[in-house]
Short mmCIF file of C-alpha atoms in Angstrom, two decimals:
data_model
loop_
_atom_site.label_atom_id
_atom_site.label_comp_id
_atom_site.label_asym_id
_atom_site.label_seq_id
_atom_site.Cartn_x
_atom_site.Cartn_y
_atom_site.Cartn_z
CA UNK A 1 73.61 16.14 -1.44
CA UNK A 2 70.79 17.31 -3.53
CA UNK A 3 67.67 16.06 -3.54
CA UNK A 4 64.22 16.43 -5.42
CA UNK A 5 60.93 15.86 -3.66
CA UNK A 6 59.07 15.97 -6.97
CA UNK A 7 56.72 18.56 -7.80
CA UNK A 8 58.50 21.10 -9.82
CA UNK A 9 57.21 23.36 -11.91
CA UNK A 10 57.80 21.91 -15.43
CA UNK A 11 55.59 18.56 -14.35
CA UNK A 12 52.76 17.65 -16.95
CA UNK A 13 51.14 14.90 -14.38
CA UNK A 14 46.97 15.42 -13.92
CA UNK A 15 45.69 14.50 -10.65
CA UNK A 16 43.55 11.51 -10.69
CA UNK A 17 40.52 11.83 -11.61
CA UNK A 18 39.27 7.48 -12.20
CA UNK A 19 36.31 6.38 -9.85
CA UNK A 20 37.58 3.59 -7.61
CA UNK A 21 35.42 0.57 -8.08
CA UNK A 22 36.52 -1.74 -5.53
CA UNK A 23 33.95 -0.45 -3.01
CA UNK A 24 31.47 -1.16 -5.98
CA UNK A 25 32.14 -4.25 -6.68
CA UNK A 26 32.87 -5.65 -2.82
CA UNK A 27 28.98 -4.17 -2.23
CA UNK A 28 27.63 -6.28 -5.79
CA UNK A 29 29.31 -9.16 -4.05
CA UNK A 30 28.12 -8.95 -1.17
CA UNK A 31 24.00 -8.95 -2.41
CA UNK A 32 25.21 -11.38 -4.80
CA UNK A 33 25.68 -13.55 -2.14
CA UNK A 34 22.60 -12.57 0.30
CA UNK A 35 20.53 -12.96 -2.96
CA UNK A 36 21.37 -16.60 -3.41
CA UNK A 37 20.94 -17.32 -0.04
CA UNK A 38 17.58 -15.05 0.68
CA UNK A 39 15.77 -16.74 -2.84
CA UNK A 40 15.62 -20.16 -2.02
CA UNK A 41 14.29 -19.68 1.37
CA UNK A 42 11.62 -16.69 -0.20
CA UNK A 43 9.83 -19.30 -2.52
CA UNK A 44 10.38 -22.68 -0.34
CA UNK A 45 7.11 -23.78 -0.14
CA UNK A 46 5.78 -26.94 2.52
CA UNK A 47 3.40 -29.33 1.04
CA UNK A 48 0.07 -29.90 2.89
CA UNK A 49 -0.04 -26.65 4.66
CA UNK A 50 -4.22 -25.99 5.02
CA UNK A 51 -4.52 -21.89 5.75
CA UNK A 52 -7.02 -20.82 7.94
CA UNK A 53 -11.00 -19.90 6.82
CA UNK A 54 -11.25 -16.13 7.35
CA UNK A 55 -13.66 -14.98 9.76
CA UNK A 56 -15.63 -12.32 9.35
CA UNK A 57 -17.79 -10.06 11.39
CA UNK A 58 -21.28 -9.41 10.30
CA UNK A 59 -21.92 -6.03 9.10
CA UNK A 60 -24.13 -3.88 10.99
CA UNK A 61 -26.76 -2.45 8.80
CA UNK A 62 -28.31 1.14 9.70
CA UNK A 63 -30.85 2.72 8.10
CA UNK A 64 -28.62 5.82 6.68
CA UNK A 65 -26.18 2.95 4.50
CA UNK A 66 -26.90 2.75 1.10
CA UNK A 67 -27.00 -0.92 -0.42
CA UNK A 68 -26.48 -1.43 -3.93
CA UNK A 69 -27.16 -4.42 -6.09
CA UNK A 70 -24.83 -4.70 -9.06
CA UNK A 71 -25.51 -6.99 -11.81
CA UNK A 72 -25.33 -7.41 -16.16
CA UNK A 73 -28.66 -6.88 -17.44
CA UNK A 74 -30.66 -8.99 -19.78
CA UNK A 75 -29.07 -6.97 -22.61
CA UNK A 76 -25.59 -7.13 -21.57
CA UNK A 77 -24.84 -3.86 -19.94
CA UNK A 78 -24.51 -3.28 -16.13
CA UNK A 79 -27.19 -2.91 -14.35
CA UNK A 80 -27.25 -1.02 -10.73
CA UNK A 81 -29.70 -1.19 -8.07
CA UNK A 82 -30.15 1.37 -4.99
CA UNK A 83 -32.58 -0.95 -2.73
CA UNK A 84 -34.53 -2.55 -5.35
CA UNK A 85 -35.25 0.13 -7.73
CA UNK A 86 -33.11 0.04 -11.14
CA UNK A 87 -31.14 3.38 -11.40
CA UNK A 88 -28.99 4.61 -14.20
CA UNK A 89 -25.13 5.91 -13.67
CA UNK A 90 -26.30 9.43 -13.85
CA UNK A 91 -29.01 9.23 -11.32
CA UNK A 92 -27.00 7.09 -9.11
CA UNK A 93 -24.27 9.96 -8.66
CA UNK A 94 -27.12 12.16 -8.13
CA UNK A 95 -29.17 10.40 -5.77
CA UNK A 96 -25.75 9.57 -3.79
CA UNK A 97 -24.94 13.74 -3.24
CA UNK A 98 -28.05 14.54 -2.33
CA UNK A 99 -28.30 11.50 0.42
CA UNK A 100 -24.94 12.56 1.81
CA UNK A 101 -26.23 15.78 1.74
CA UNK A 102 -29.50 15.12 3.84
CA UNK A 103 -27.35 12.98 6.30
CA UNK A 104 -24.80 15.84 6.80
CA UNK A 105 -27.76 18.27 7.63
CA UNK A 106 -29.77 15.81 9.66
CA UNK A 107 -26.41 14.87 11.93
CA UNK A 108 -26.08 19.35 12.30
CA UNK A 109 -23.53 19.94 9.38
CA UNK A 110 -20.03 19.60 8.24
CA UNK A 111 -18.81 21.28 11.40
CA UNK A 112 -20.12 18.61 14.06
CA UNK A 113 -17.29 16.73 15.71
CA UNK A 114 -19.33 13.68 16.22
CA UNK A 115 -20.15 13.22 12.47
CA UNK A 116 -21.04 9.78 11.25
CA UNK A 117 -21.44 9.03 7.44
CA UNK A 118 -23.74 6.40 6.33
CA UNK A 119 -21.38 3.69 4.51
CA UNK A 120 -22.16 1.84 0.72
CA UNK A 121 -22.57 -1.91 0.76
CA UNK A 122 -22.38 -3.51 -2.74
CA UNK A 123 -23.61 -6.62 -3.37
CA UNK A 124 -22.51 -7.56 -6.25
CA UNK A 125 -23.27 -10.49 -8.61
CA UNK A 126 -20.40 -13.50 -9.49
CA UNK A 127 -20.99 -13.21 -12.75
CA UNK A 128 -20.57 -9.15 -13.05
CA UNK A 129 -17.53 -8.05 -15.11
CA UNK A 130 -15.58 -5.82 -12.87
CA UNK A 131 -15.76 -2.84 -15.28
CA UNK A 132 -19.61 -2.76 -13.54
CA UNK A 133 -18.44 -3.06 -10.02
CA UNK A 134 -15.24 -0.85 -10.06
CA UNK A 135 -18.13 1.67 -11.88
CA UNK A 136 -20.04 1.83 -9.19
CA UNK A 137 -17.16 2.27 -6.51
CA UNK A 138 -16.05 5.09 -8.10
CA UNK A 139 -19.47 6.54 -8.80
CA UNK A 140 -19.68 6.57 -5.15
CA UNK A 141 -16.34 7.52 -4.10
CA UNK A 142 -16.93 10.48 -6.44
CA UNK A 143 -20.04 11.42 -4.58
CA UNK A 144 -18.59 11.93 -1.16
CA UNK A 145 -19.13 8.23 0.42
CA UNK A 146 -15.49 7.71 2.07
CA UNK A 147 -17.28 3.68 3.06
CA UNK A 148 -17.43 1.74 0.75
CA UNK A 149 -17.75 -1.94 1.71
CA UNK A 150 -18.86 -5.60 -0.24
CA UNK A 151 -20.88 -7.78 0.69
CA UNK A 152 -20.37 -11.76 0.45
CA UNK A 153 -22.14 -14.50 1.01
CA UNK A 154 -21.26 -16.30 4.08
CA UNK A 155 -19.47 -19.77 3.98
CA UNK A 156 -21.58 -22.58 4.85
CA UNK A 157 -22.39 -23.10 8.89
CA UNK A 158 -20.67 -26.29 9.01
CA UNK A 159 -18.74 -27.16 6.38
CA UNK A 160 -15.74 -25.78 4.41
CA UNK A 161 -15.73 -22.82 2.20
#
């Protein structure tokens, strides 16, 4: 009784080299089916739902901040203010290095442990494009100020916002 368990030496069969996609397409199923679940609950939205007013603390001014005004000129073009006085971009970078500057020397240099930089508070104007504002922000960023904070005008004491 002969008999052949394949594999001689005159075969021309090639292993097999396919990907099998059932594991491919059982996993697409699956999200398939999570996804038309998950969506409908993901943009249900309830009708008459009134979100809470933010509260806010009030910022604490010290002397070292810098507060900026930033508004369009009568011309058009962005105008900045440090305190009251109009400065240009140029002068503004300036004027920002060399008031970090004095603050890092005044609080003993770079190396002290306990050193507090002065934050930036812009105030900035409804009306401003946001070209002027974003401007400014990096202007300051650029100079060294790692703060850099808005301010708003409170909502009313009473009443809704």
């Amino acid at each position: 009784m002969a008999m052949s368990a394949g594999g001689g030496g005159g075969s021309s069969e090639k292993p097999l080299s396919d990907i099998n996609t059932t594991p491919l397409v059982d996993v697409m199923l699956v999200l398939l089916i999570i996804f038309l679940i998950a969506v409908p609950v993901a943009i249900q939205t309830v009708k008459g739902i009134v979100l809470p007013k933010v509260r806010f603390d009030p910022t604490t001014t010290k002397p070292e901040n810098v507060l900026l005004s930033v508004t369009t000129g009568p011309d058009g073009n962005c105008a900045v203010y440090w305190g009251t006085s109009p400065i240009t971009s140029k002068d503004l970078l300036t004027r920002a290095v060399d008031k970090l500057k004095l603050e890092i020397e005044r609080q003993g240099g770079a190396g002290n442990p306990d050193l507090e930089l002065p934050e930036v508070h812009i105030r900035g104007d409804v009306n401003t494009p946001y070209k002027c504002i974003g401007g400014t922000v990096y202007t300051m960023q650029q100079a060294g100020f790692a703060k850099v904070g808005f301010i708003s005008q409170p909502p009313p004491a009473g009443g809704a916002s």
